[in-house]
Amino acid sequence: MKLHELSPAQGSKTEVKRIGRGHGSGNGKTAGKGHKGQKARAGHGMRAGFEGGQMPIQRRVPKRGFNNIFASKYATINVSVLEAFDNGDVVDAAALKAKGFIKKEYDGVKVLANGSLTKSLTVKAVAFSAAAKEKIEAAGGKTEVN
């Protein structure tokens, strides 16, 4: 391949639409702006969310609550899910993902206590509920916070 053979990908470059250049161009006279009105004038910009003087939706809708952008979001699983693993397995986020029990890790995996466990496993997670920790250890397993 040589420099003079290079060309942009098909469809990535388009001709500039030349407006206001006569009837023959298909965009003459009003240049695609219709007749009169605020949007037909030069320098007509309206701010985002402007509704022509009507009370905008972001002001009409009541505001309630608080969204903590620093909150930790965990991928949660129950103790009953761990039953799918074999005795002595090490269960971590990667193993759970491989078996399809979680889709995303988010800020880590939290194990909750719903269900029962009969197998001895080493479970590595960011957080455990107190009851989940008890159930895992009662079955002869270990819990590791990572």
Coordinates of N, CA, C and O in Angstrom, one line a residue:
M1 N 0.8 -1.2 0.0 CA 0.0 0.0 0.0 C 0.9 1.2 0.0 O 1.9 1.3 0.7
K2 N 0.5 2.2 -0.9 CA 1.3 3.4 -1.0 C 0.4 4.6 -0.5 O -0.8 4.5 -0.4
L3 N 1.1 5.7 -0.2 CA 0.4 6.9 0.3 C -0.7 7.4 -0.6 O -1.8 7.7 -0.2
H4 N -0.4 7.3 -1.9 CA -1.4 7.8 -2.8 C -2.6 6.9 -3.0 O -3.6 7.2 -3.7
E5 N -2.5 5.7 -2.5 CA -3.6 4.7 -2.6 C -4.5 4.8 -1.4 O -5.6 4.1 -1.4
L6 N -4.2 5.5 -0.3 CA -5.0 5.6 0.9 C -6.2 6.4 0.6 O -6.2 7.4 -0.1
S7 N -7.4 6.0 1.1 CA -8.6 6.8 1.0 C -9.4 6.5 2.2 O -9.3 5.5 2.9
P8 N -10.3 7.5 2.6 CA -11.1 7.3 3.8 C -12.1 6.2 3.6 O -12.5 5.9 2.5
A9 N -12.6 5.7 4.7 CA -13.6 4.6 4.7 C -14.9 5.1 4.0 O -15.2 6.2 4.1
Q10 N -15.5 4.1 3.3 CA -16.7 4.4 2.6 C -17.8 5.0 3.5 O -18.1 4.4 4.6
G11 N -18.3 6.2 3.1 CA -19.4 6.8 3.9 C -18.9 7.7 5.1 O -19.7 8.3 5.7
S12 N -17.6 7.8 5.3 CA -17.1 8.6 6.4 C -17.0 10.0 6.1 O -17.0 10.9 6.9
K13 N -16.8 10.3 4.8 CA -16.8 11.7 4.3 C -18.0 12.0 3.4 O -18.3 11.2 2.5
T14 N -18.7 13.1 3.7 CA -19.8 13.5 2.9 C -19.6 14.9 2.4 O -19.0 15.7 3.1
E15 N -20.2 15.2 1.3 CA -20.2 16.6 0.8 C -20.9 17.5 1.7 O -21.9 17.2 2.3
V16 N -20.4 18.8 1.8 CA -21.1 19.8 2.6 C -22.3 20.2 1.9 O -22.3 20.4 0.7
K17 N -23.4 20.3 2.6 CA -24.7 20.7 2.0 C -24.6 22.2 1.8 O -24.6 23.0 2.8
R18 N -24.6 22.7 0.5 CA -24.5 24.1 0.2 C -25.9 24.7 0.1 O -26.7 24.4 -0.8
I19 N -26.3 25.5 1.2 CA -27.7 26.0 1.2 C -27.7 27.5 0.8 O -26.7 28.2 0.9
G20 N -28.8 27.9 0.3 CA -29.0 29.3 -0.1 C -28.2 29.6 -1.4 O -27.7 30.7 -1.5
R21 N -28.1 28.7 -2.3 CA -27.4 28.9 -3.6 C -28.3 28.7 -4.8 O -27.9 28.2 -5.8
G22 N -29.5 29.2 -4.7 CA -30.4 29.2 -5.9 C -31.4 28.0 -5.9 O -31.2 27.0 -5.3
H23 N -32.4 28.2 -6.8 CA -33.5 27.1 -6.9 C -32.9 25.8 -7.4 O -33.3 24.7 -7.0
G24 N -32.0 25.9 -8.3 CA -31.4 24.6 -8.9 C -30.8 23.7 -7.9 O -30.7 22.5 -8.1
S25 N -30.3 24.3 -6.8 CA -29.6 23.4 -5.8 C -30.6 22.6 -5.0 O -30.2 21.7 -4.3
G26 N -31.8 23.0 -5.0 CA -32.8 22.3 -4.2 C -32.9 22.9 -2.8 O -33.7 22.5 -1.9
N27 N -32.0 23.8 -2.5 CA -32.0 24.4 -1.1 C -31.8 25.9 -1.3 O -31.0 26.6 -0.6
G28 N -32.5 26.5 -2.2 CA -32.4 27.9 -2.5 C -33.4 28.7 -1.6 O -34.0 28.1 -0.7
K29 N -33.7 29.9 -2.0 CA -34.7 30.8 -1.4 C -34.6 30.8 0.2 O -33.8 31.5 0.7
T30 N -35.4 30.0 0.9 CA -35.4 30.1 2.3 C -34.3 29.2 3.0 O -34.2 29.1 4.2
A31 N -33.5 28.5 2.1 CA -32.3 27.7 2.6 C -32.7 26.6 3.6 O -32.0 26.4 4.6
G32 N -33.8 26.0 3.4 CA -34.2 24.9 4.3 C -34.8 25.3 5.7 O -34.9 24.5 6.6
K33 N -35.0 26.7 5.8 CA -35.5 27.2 7.1 C -37.0 27.5 7.2 O -37.5 27.9 8.2
G34 N -37.7 27.2 6.1 CA -39.1 27.5 6.1 C -39.3 29.0 6.0 O -38.4 29.8 5.6
H35 N -40.5 29.5 6.4 CA -40.8 30.9 6.3 C -40.9 31.6 7.6 O -41.6 31.2 8.5
K36 N -40.2 32.7 7.8 CA -40.2 33.5 8.9 C -40.0 32.8 10.3 O -39.6 31.6 10.3
G37 N -40.3 33.4 11.3 CA -40.2 32.8 12.7 C -38.8 32.8 13.3 O -37.9 33.1 12.6
Q38 N -38.8 32.5 14.6 CA -37.5 32.6 15.3 C -36.4 31.7 14.7 O -35.3 32.1 14.7
K39 N -36.8 30.6 14.3 CA -35.7 29.6 13.8 C -35.2 30.0 12.4 O -34.2 29.4 11.9
A40 N -35.9 30.9 11.7 CA -35.5 31.3 10.4 C -34.5 32.4 10.4 O -33.8 32.8 9.5
R41 N -34.4 33.1 11.6 CA -33.5 34.3 11.7 C -32.1 33.9 12.0 O -31.8 32.8 12.5
A42 N -31.2 34.8 11.7 CA -29.8 34.6 12.0 C -29.5 34.6 13.5 O -30.1 35.4 14.2
G43 N -28.6 33.7 13.9 CA -28.2 33.7 15.4 C -29.4 33.3 16.3 O -29.5 33.8 17.4
H44 N -30.2 32.4 15.8 CA -31.5 32.0 16.5 C -31.3 31.1 17.7 O -32.2 30.7 18.3
G45 N -30.2 30.7 18.2 CA -30.1 29.6 19.1 C -31.0 29.7 20.3 O -31.2 30.8 20.9
M46 N -31.6 28.6 20.7 CA -32.4 28.5 21.9 C -31.7 27.5 22.8 O -31.2 26.5 22.4
R47 N -31.7 27.8 24.1 CA -31.0 26.9 25.0 C -31.7 25.5 25.1 O -32.9 25.4 24.8
A48 N -31.0 24.6 25.5 CA -31.5 23.2 25.6 C -32.6 23.2 26.6 O -32.5 23.7 27.7
G49 N -33.7 22.5 26.2 CA -34.9 22.4 27.1 C -35.8 23.6 27.0 O -36.8 23.6 27.7
F50 N -35.6 24.5 26.1 CA -36.5 25.7 26.0 C -37.8 25.2 25.3 O -37.7 24.5 24.3
E51 N -38.9 25.6 25.8 CA -40.2 25.2 25.3 C -41.1 26.3 24.9 O -42.3 26.3 25.1
G52 N -40.5 27.4 24.4 CA -41.2 28.5 23.8 C -41.9 29.3 24.9 O -42.9 29.9 24.6
G53 N -41.4 29.3 26.1 CA -42.0 30.1 27.1 C -42.9 29.3 28.1 O -43.2 29.7 29.2
Q54 N -43.3 28.2 27.6 CA -44.0 27.2 28.5 C -43.1 26.8 29.6 O -41.9 26.7 29.4
M55 N -43.6 26.5 30.8 CA -42.8 26.1 31.9 C -42.1 24.7 31.5 O -42.8 23.7 31.2
P56 N -40.8 24.7 31.4 CA -40.1 23.5 30.9 C -40.3 22.3 31.8 O -40.5 22.4 33.0
I57 N -40.2 21.1 31.2 CA -40.5 19.9 32.0 C -39.6 19.7 33.1 O -40.0 19.2 34.2
Q58 N -38.3 20.1 33.0 CA -37.4 19.9 34.1 C -37.7 20.8 35.3 O -37.3 20.6 36.4
R59 N -38.6 21.8 35.1 CA -39.1 22.7 36.2 C -40.5 22.3 36.6 O -40.9 22.5 37.8
R60 N -41.2 21.6 35.8 CA -42.6 21.2 36.1 C -42.6 19.9 37.0 O -43.5 19.8 37.8
V61 N -41.7 19.1 36.8 CA -41.6 17.8 37.5 C -41.1 18.0 38.9 O -40.0 18.7 39.1
P62 N -41.7 17.5 40.0 CA -41.2 17.7 41.3 C -39.9 17.0 41.6 O -39.7 15.9 41.0
K63 N -39.1 17.6 42.3 CA -37.8 17.0 42.7 C -37.9 16.4 44.1 O -38.3 17.0 45.0
R64 N -37.5 15.1 44.2 CA -37.5 14.5 45.5 C -36.3 13.6 45.6 O -35.8 13.0 44.7
G65 N -35.8 13.4 46.8 CA -34.8 12.5 47.1 C -33.4 13.0 46.8 O -33.1 14.1 46.5
F66 N -32.5 12.0 46.9 CA -31.0 12.3 46.7 C -30.4 11.1 46.1 O -30.7 10.0 46.4
N67 N -29.5 11.4 45.1 CA -28.8 10.3 44.4 C -27.3 10.4 44.8 O -26.7 11.3 44.3
N68 N -26.9 9.5 45.6 CA -25.5 9.5 46.0 C -24.6 8.9 45.0 O -24.6 7.7 44.7
I69 N -23.9 9.8 44.3 CA -23.0 9.3 43.2 C -21.8 8.6 43.7 O -21.1 7.9 42.9
F70 N -21.5 8.6 44.9 CA -20.4 7.9 45.5 C -20.7 6.6 46.1 O -19.9 5.9 46.7
A71 N -22.0 6.2 46.1 CA -22.5 5.0 46.7 C -21.9 3.7 46.0 O -21.7 3.8 44.8
S72 N -21.6 2.7 46.8 CA -21.0 1.5 46.2 C -22.2 0.6 45.7 O -23.2 0.5 46.3
K73 N -22.0 0.1 44.5 CA -23.0 -0.8 43.9 C -22.4 -2.2 43.8 O -21.4 -2.3 43.1
Y74 N -23.1 -3.1 44.4 CA -22.5 -4.5 44.4 C -23.3 -5.4 43.5 O -24.5 -5.2 43.3
A75 N -22.7 -6.4 42.9 CA -23.4 -7.5 42.2 C -23.7 -8.5 43.3 O -22.8 -8.9 44.1
T76 N -25.0 -8.7 43.5 CA -25.4 -9.6 44.7 C -25.7 -11.0 44.2 O -26.3 -11.2 43.1
I77 N -25.3 -12.0 45.1 CA -25.7 -13.4 44.8 C -26.2 -13.9 46.2 O -25.8 -13.4 47.2
N78 N -26.9 -15.0 46.1 CA -27.4 -15.7 47.3 C -26.6 -16.9 47.6 O -25.9 -17.5 46.7
V79 N -26.6 -17.4 48.8 CA -25.9 -18.6 49.2 C -26.3 -19.8 48.4 O -25.5 -20.7 48.0
S80 N -27.6 -19.8 48.0 CA -28.1 -21.0 47.2 C -27.4 -21.1 45.9 O -27.3 -22.2 45.4
V81 N -26.9 -20.0 45.3 CA -26.2 -20.1 44.1 C -24.9 -20.8 44.2 O -24.5 -21.5 43.2
L82 N -24.3 -20.8 45.4 CA -23.0 -21.4 45.6 C -23.1 -23.0 45.5 O -22.1 -23.6 45.3
E83 N -24.3 -23.5 45.6 CA -24.5 -24.9 45.6 C -24.1 -25.5 44.2 O -23.8 -26.7 44.1
A84 N -24.1 -24.7 43.2 CA -23.7 -25.1 41.8 C -22.2 -25.4 41.7 O -21.8 -26.1 40.7
F85 N -21.4 -25.0 42.6 CA -20.0 -25.3 42.6 C -19.6 -26.6 43.3 O -20.4 -27.1 44.1
D86 N -18.5 -27.2 43.0 CA -18.0 -28.4 43.6 C -17.4 -28.2 44.9 O -16.8 -27.1 45.2
N87 N -17.3 -29.3 45.7 CA -16.7 -29.2 47.0 C -15.2 -28.8 46.9 O -14.5 -29.2 46.0
G88 N -14.8 -27.9 47.7 CA -13.4 -27.4 47.7 C -13.1 -26.3 46.7 O -11.9 -25.9 46.6
D89 N -14.0 -25.9 45.9 CA -13.8 -24.9 44.9 C -13.5 -23.5 45.5 O -14.0 -23.3 46.6
V90 N -12.8 -22.7 44.8 CA -12.6 -21.3 45.2 C -13.6 -20.5 44.3 O -13.5 -20.5 43.1
V91 N -14.5 -19.8 45.0 CA -15.5 -19.0 44.3 C -15.2 -17.6 44.4 O -15.1 -17.0 45.5
D92 N -14.9 -16.9 43.3 CA -14.7 -15.5 43.2 C -15.5 -14.9 42.1 O -16.3 -15.6 41.4
A93 N -15.3 -13.6 41.8 CA -16.1 -12.9 40.8 C -16.0 -13.5 39.5 O -16.9 -13.7 38.7
A94 N -14.7 -13.9 39.1 CA -14.5 -14.5 37.8 C -15.2 -15.9 37.6 O -15.8 -16.1 36.6
A95 N -15.2 -16.7 38.7 CA -15.9 -18.0 38.6 C -17.4 -17.8 38.5 O -18.1 -18.5 37.8
L96 N -18.0 -16.8 39.2 CA -19.4 -16.5 39.2 C -19.8 -16.0 37.8 O -20.9 -16.3 37.3
K97 N -18.9 -15.2 37.2 CA -19.2 -14.6 35.9 C -19.1 -15.8 34.8 O -20.0 -15.8 33.9
A98 N -18.2 -16.7 35.0 CA -18.0 -17.8 34.0 C -19.3 -18.7 34.0 O -19.7 -19.2 33.0
K99 N -19.9 -18.9 35.2 CA -21.1 -19.7 35.3 C -22.4 -18.9 35.0 O -23.4 -19.5 34.9
G100 N -22.2 -17.6 34.8 CA -23.4 -16.8 34.4 C -24.3 -16.3 35.6 O -25.4 -15.9 35.3
F101 N -23.8 -16.4 36.8 CA -24.6 -15.9 37.9 C -24.5 -14.4 38.1 O -25.5 -13.8 38.7
I102 N -23.5 -13.8 37.6 CA -23.4 -12.3 37.6 C -23.0 -11.8 36.2 O -22.3 -12.5 35.5
K103 N -23.5 -10.7 35.8 CA -23.2 -10.2 34.4 C -22.0 -9.2 34.6 O -21.1 -9.2 33.8
K104 N -22.1 -8.3 35.6 CA -21.1 -7.3 35.8 C -20.7 -7.3 37.2 O -21.4 -7.7 38.1
E105 N -19.4 -7.0 37.5 CA -18.9 -7.0 38.9 C -19.3 -5.7 39.6 O -19.4 -5.7 40.8
Y106 N -19.5 -4.6 38.9 CA -19.7 -3.3 39.6 C -18.5 -3.0 40.5 O -17.4 -3.1 40.1
D107 N -18.8 -2.8 41.8 CA -17.8 -2.5 42.8 C -17.3 -3.7 43.5 O -16.6 -3.7 44.5
G108 N -17.8 -4.9 43.1 CA -17.5 -6.1 43.8 C -18.8 -7.0 44.0 O -19.9 -6.6 43.6
V109 N -18.6 -8.2 44.5 CA -19.7 -9.1 44.8 C -20.0 -9.1 46.2 O -19.1 -9.2 47.1
K110 N -21.3 -9.1 46.5 CA -21.8 -9.2 47.9 C -22.6 -10.5 48.0 O -23.5 -10.8 47.1
V111 N -22.3 -11.3 49.0 CA -23.0 -12.6 49.2 C -24.1 -12.4 50.2 O -23.9 -12.0 51.4
L112 N -25.4 -12.7 49.9 CA -26.5 -12.6 50.8 C -26.9 -14.0 51.2 O -26.6 -15.0 50.6
A113 N -27.8 -14.1 52.3 CA -28.0 -15.4 52.9 C -29.2 -16.2 52.5 O -29.5 -17.2 53.1
N114 N -29.9 -15.8 51.4 CA -31.1 -16.6 51.0 C -30.7 -18.0 50.5 O -29.8 -18.1 49.6
G115 N -31.3 -19.0 51.0 CA -31.0 -20.4 50.6 C -30.1 -21.1 51.6 O -29.8 -20.6 52.6
S116 N -29.7 -22.3 51.2 CA -28.9 -23.1 52.0 C -27.6 -23.6 51.3 O -27.7 -23.6 50.0
L117 N -26.6 -24.0 52.0 CA -25.4 -24.5 51.4 C -24.9 -25.8 52.1 O -24.9 -25.9 53.3
T118 N -24.6 -26.8 51.3 CA -24.1 -28.1 51.9 C -22.7 -28.4 51.6 O -22.1 -29.3 52.1
K119 N -22.1 -27.6 50.7 CA -20.7 -27.8 50.3 C -19.7 -26.9 50.9 O -20.0 -25.8 51.3
S120 N -18.5 -27.4 51.1 CA -17.4 -26.7 51.7 C -16.6 -25.9 50.6 O -16.0 -26.5 49.7
L121 N -16.8 -24.6 50.6 CA -16.2 -23.7 49.6 C -15.4 -22.6 50.2 O -15.6 -22.2 51.3
T122 N -14.4 -22.1 49.4 CA -13.7 -20.9 49.8 C -14.3 -19.8 49.0 O -14.2 -19.8 47.7
V123 N -15.0 -18.8 49.6 CA -15.7 -17.8 48.9 C -15.0 -16.5 49.1 O -14.8 -16.0 50.2
K124 N -14.6 -15.9 47.9 CA -13.9 -14.6 48.0 C -14.9 -13.5 47.4 O -15.4 -13.6 46.3
A125 N -15.2 -12.5 48.3 CA -16.1 -11.4 47.8 C -15.7 -10.1 48.6 O -14.9 -10.2 49.5
V126 N -16.3 -9.1 48.1 CA -16.1 -7.8 48.8 C -16.8 -7.6 50.1 O -16.4 -7.0 51.0
A127 N -18.1 -8.2 50.1 CA -18.9 -8.1 51.3 C -19.7 -9.4 51.5 O -20.1 -10.0 50.5
F128 N -20.0 -9.7 52.7 CA -20.9 -10.8 53.1 C -21.9 -10.3 54.1 O -21.6 -9.5 55.0
S129 N -23.2 -10.7 54.0 CA -24.1 -10.4 55.1 C -23.7 -11.4 56.3 O -23.1 -12.4 56.0
A130 N -24.1 -11.0 57.5 CA -23.7 -11.8 58.6 C -24.2 -13.2 58.6 O -23.5 -14.2 58.8
A131 N -25.5 -13.3 58.1 CA -26.1 -14.6 58.1 C -25.5 -15.5 57.0 O -25.3 -16.7 57.1
A132 N -25.1 -14.9 55.9 CA -24.4 -15.6 54.8 C -23.1 -16.2 55.2 O -22.7 -17.3 54.9
K133 N -22.3 -15.3 56.0 CA -21.0 -15.7 56.5 C -21.2 -17.0 57.4 O -20.4 -17.9 57.3
E134 N -22.2 -16.9 58.3 CA -22.5 -18.0 59.2 C -22.8 -19.3 58.4 O -22.3 -20.4 58.7
K135 N -23.6 -19.2 57.4 CA -24.0 -20.4 56.6 C -22.9 -21.0 55.9 O -22.7 -22.2 55.8
I136 N -22.0 -20.2 55.3 CA -20.8 -20.7 54.6 C -19.9 -21.4 55.5 O -19.4 -22.5 55.3
E137 N -19.6 -20.8 56.7 CA -18.7 -21.4 57.7 C -19.3 -22.6 58.4 O -18.6 -23.6 58.7
A138 N -20.7 -22.6 58.5 CA -21.4 -23.8 59.1 C -21.2 -25.0 58.2 O -21.2 -26.2 58.6
A139 N -21.2 -24.8 56.9 CA -21.0 -25.9 55.9 C -19.6 -26.3 55.7 O -19.2 -27.2 54.9
G140 N -18.6 -25.7 56.5 CA -17.2 -26.1 56.5 C -16.4 -25.3 55.5 O -15.3 -25.6 55.2
G141 N -17.0 -24.2 55.0 CA -16.3 -23.3 54.1 C -15.6 -22.2 54.7 O -15.6 -22.0 55.9
K142 N -14.9 -21.4 53.9 CA -14.2 -20.2 54.4 C -14.7 -18.9 53.6 O -15.0 -19.0 52.4
T143 N -14.7 -17.8 54.3 CA -15.0 -16.5 53.6 C -13.8 -15.6 53.6 O -13.1 -15.5 54.7
E144 N -13.5 -15.0 52.5 CA -12.4 -14.1 52.4 C -12.9 -12.8 51.8 O -13.5 -12.8 50.7
V145 N -12.6 -11.7 52.5 CA -13.0 -10.4 52.0 C -11.8 -9.9 51.2 O -10.7 -9.8 51.7
N146 N -12.1 -9.5 49.9 CA -11.0 -9.0 49.1 C -11.3 -7.6 48.6 O -12.3 -7.1 48.6

